[in-house]
Coordinates of C-alpha atoms and ligand atoms in Angstrom, one line a residue:
X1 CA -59.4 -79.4 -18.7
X2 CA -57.8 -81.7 -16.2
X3 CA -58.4 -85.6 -16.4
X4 CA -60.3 -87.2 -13.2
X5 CA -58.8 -88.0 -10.1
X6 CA -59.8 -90.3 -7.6
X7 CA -58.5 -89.3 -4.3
X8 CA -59.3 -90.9 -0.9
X9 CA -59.0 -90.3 2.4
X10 CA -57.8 -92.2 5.1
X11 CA -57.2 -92.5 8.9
X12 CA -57.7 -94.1 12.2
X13 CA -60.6 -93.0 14.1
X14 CA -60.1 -89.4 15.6
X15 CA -57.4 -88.3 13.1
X16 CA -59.1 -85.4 12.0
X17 CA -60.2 -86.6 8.2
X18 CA -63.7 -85.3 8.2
X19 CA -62.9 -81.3 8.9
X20 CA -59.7 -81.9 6.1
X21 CA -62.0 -83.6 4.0
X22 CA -64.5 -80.5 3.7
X23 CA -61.2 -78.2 2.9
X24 CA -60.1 -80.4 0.1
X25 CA -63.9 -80.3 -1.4
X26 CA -63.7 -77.0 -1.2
X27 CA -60.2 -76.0 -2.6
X28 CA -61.2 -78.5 -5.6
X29 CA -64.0 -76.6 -6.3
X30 CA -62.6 -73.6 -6.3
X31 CA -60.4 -74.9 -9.2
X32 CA -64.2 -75.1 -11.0
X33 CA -63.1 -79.0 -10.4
X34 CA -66.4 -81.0 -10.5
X35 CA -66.3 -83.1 -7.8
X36 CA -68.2 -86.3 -6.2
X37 CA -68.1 -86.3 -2.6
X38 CA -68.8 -89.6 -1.1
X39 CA -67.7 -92.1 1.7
X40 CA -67.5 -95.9 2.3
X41 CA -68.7 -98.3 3.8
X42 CA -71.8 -96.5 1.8
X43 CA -72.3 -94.3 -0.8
X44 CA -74.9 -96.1 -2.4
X45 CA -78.6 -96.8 -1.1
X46 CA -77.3 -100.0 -0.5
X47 CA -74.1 -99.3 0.6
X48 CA -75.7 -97.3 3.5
X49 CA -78.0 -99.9 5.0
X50 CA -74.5 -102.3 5.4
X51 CA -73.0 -99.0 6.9
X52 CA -75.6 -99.0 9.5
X53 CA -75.0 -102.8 10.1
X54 CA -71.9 -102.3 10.1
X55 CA -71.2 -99.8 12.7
X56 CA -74.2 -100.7 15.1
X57 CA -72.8 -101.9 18.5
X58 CA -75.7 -103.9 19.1
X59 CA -74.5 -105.9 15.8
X60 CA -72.4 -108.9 16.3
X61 CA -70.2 -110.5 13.3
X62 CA -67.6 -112.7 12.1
X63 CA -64.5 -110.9 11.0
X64 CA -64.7 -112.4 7.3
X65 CA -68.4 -111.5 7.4
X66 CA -67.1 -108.0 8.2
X67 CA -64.9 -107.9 5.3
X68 CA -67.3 -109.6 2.8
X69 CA -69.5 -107.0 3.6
X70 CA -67.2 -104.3 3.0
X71 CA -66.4 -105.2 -0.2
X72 CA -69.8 -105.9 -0.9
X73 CA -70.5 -102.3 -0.4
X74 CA -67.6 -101.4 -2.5
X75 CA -68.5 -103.6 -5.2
X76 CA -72.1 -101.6 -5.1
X77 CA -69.9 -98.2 -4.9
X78 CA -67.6 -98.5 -7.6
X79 CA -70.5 -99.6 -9.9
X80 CA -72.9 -97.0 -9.1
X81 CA -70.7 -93.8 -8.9
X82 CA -66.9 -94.3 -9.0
X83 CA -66.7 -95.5 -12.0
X84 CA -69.9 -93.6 -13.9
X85 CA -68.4 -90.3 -11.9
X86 CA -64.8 -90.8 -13.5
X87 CA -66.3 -91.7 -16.5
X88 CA -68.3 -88.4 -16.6
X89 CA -65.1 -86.5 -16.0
X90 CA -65.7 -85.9 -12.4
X91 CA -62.9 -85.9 -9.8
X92 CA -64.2 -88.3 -7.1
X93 CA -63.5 -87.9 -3.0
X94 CA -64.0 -91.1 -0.8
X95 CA -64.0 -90.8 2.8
X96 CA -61.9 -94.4 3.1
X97 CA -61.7 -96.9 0.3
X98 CA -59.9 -100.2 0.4
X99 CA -56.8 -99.2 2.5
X100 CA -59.1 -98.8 5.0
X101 CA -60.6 -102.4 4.7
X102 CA -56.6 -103.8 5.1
X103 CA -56.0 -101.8 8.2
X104 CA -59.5 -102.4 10.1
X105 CA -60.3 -105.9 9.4
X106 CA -56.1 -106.5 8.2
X107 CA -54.7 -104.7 11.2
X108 CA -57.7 -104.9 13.7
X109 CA -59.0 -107.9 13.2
X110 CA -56.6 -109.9 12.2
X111 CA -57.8 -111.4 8.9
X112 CA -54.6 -112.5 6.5
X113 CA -53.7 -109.8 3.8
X114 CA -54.0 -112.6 0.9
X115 CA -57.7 -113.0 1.3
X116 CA -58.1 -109.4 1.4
X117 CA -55.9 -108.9 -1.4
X118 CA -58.2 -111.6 -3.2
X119 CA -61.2 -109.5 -2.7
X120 CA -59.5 -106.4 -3.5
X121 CA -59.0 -107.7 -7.3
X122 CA -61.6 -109.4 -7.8
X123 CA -63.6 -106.3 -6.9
X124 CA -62.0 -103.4 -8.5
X125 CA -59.5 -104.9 -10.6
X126 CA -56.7 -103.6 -11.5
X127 CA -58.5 -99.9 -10.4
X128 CA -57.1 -98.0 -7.6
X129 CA -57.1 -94.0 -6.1
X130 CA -54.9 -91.7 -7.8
X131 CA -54.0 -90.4 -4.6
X132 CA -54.6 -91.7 -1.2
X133 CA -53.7 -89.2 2.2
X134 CA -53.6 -91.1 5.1
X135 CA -53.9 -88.9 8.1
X136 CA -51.2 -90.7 10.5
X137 CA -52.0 -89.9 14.5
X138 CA -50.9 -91.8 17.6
X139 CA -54.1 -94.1 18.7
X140 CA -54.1 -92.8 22.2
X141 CA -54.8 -89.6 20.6
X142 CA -57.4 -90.6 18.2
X143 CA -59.5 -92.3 20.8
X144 CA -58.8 -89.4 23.2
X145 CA -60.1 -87.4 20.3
X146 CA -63.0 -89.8 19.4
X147 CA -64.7 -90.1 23.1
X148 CA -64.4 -85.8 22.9
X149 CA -67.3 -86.0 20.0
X150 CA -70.0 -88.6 20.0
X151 CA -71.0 -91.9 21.0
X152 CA -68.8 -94.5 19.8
X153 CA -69.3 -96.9 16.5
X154 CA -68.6 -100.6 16.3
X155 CA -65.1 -99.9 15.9
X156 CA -64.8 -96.5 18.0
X157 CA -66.0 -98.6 20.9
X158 CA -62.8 -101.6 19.9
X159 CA -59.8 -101.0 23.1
X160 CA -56.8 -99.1 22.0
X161 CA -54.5 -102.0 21.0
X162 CA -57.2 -102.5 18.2
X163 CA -56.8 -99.4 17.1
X164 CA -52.7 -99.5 17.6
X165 CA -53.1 -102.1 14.8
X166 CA -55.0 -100.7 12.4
X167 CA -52.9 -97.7 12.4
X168 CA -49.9 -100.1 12.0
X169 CA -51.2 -101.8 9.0
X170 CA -52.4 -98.3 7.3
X171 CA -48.5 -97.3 7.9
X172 CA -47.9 -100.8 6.4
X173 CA -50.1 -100.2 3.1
X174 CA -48.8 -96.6 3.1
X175 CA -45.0 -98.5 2.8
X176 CA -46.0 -101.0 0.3
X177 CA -47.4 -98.1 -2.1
X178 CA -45.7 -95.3 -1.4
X179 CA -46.2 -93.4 -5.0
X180 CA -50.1 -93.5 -4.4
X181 CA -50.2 -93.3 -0.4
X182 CA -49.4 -89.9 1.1
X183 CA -48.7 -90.2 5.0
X184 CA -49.7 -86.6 6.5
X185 CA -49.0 -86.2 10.7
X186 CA -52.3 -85.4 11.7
X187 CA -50.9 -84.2 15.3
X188 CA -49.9 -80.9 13.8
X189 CA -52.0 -78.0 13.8
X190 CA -55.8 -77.8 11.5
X191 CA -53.9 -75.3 9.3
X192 CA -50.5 -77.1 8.7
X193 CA -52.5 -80.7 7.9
X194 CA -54.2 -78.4 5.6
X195 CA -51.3 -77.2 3.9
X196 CA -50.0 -80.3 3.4
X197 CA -53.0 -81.5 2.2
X198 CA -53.4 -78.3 -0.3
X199 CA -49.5 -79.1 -2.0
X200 CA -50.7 -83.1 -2.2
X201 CA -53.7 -81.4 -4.4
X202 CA -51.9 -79.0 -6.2
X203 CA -49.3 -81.5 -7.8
X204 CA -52.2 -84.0 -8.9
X205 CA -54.1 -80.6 -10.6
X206 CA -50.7 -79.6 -12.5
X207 CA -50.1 -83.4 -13.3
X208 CA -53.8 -83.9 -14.4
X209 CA -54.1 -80.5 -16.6
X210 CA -50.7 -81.0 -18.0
Ligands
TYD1 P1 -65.9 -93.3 9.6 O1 -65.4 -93.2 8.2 O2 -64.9 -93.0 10.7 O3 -67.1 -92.4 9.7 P2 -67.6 -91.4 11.0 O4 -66.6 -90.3 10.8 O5 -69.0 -91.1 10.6 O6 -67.4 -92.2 12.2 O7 -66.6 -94.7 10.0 C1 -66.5 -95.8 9.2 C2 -65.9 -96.9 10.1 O8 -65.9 -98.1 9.3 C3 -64.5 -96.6 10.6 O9 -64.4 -96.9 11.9 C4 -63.7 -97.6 9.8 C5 -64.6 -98.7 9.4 N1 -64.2 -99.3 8.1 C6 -63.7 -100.6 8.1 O10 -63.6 -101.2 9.1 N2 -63.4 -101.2 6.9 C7 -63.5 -100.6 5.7 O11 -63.2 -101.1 4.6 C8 -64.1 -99.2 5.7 C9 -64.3 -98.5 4.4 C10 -64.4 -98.6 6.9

């Protein structure tokens, strides 16, 4: 019996986190690990319909508005099935959590860490991931990567210095909590990010079951 883990997963856009997400799932439930799989902004019924606000293009908004709604999602999220999932015993997955809300509308936008920090306690608390990887990649390559797939986001569509600064202020949060925030270089090869991603896993199992 291992306790629950709340990992998430983080990245600028193009850094690979969706096909490393899919590995982790699967190596955790290998491990018989019951395991939520879920993503933000969204997660919740509600949570989705402020995704798709969120990321239309056709969608214009102030940059607070921005980052009320992404805690207001989060909020909804943490009520609904991070917290009843951990509760349960459930390890839980979140494509992007808060870290991600410091570097997009932090680093991106420009909004001051303090109000972000204000909204980050008053809406989880003292609560945070057990572990966080942060999948680190140069932004010229994550756009490069980006445009290769599908039509761009809200955010996919933001210029590259936009995108310089998000990845600046995820390297940032990565420095200011460096026992919860694994930085992974997501330039390497599928297999080695995997590997790396597979040892992260392995210590939290042996630290959770011991
Ligand atoms: P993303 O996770 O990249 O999903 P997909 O792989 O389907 O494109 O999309 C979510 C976008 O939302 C991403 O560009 C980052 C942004 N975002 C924020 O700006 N702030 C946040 O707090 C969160 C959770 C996401």
């Amino acid at each position: 019996m291992t306790s629950a883990k709340f990992i998430t997963l983080e990245g600028i856009d193009g850094a690979g986190k969706t096909t490393q997400l899919e590995s982790l799932v699967k190596w955790l439930r290998e491990k018989q690990v019951t395991t939520v799989v879920t993503r933000e902004p969204g997660g919740t019924p509600l949570g989705e319909q402020l995704r798709a606000m969120l990321l239309d293009n056709a969608v214009t908004m102030h940059a607070e508005t921005e980052a009320l709604l992404m805690f207001a999602a989060r909020r909804e999220h943490l009520d609904k099935v991070i917290i009843p999932a951990l509760a349960q015993g459930s390890w839980v997955v979140s494509d992007r959590f808060t870290d991600a809300s410091f570097a997009y509308q932090g680093g991106g936008r420009g909004l001051q860490w303090e109000k972000l920090e204000a909204l980050e306690s008053w809406t989880q608390g003292l609560l945070q991931p057990d572990l966080t990887i942060y999948f680190d990649l140069p932004a010229e390559l994550g756009q490069r990567r980006v445009s290769a797939v599908k039509a761009r986001d809200r955010f996919e569509q933001e210029r590259l210095d936009f995108h310089q600064r998000v990845r600046e202020a995820y390297l940032l949060r990565a420095r200011q909590f460096p026992q919860r925030i694994h930085v992974i270089d997501a330039r390497q090869p599928v297999d080695a990010v995997k590997a790396a991603v597979e040892q992260l896993l392995a210590s939290l199992f042996e630290a959770g079951s011991a």
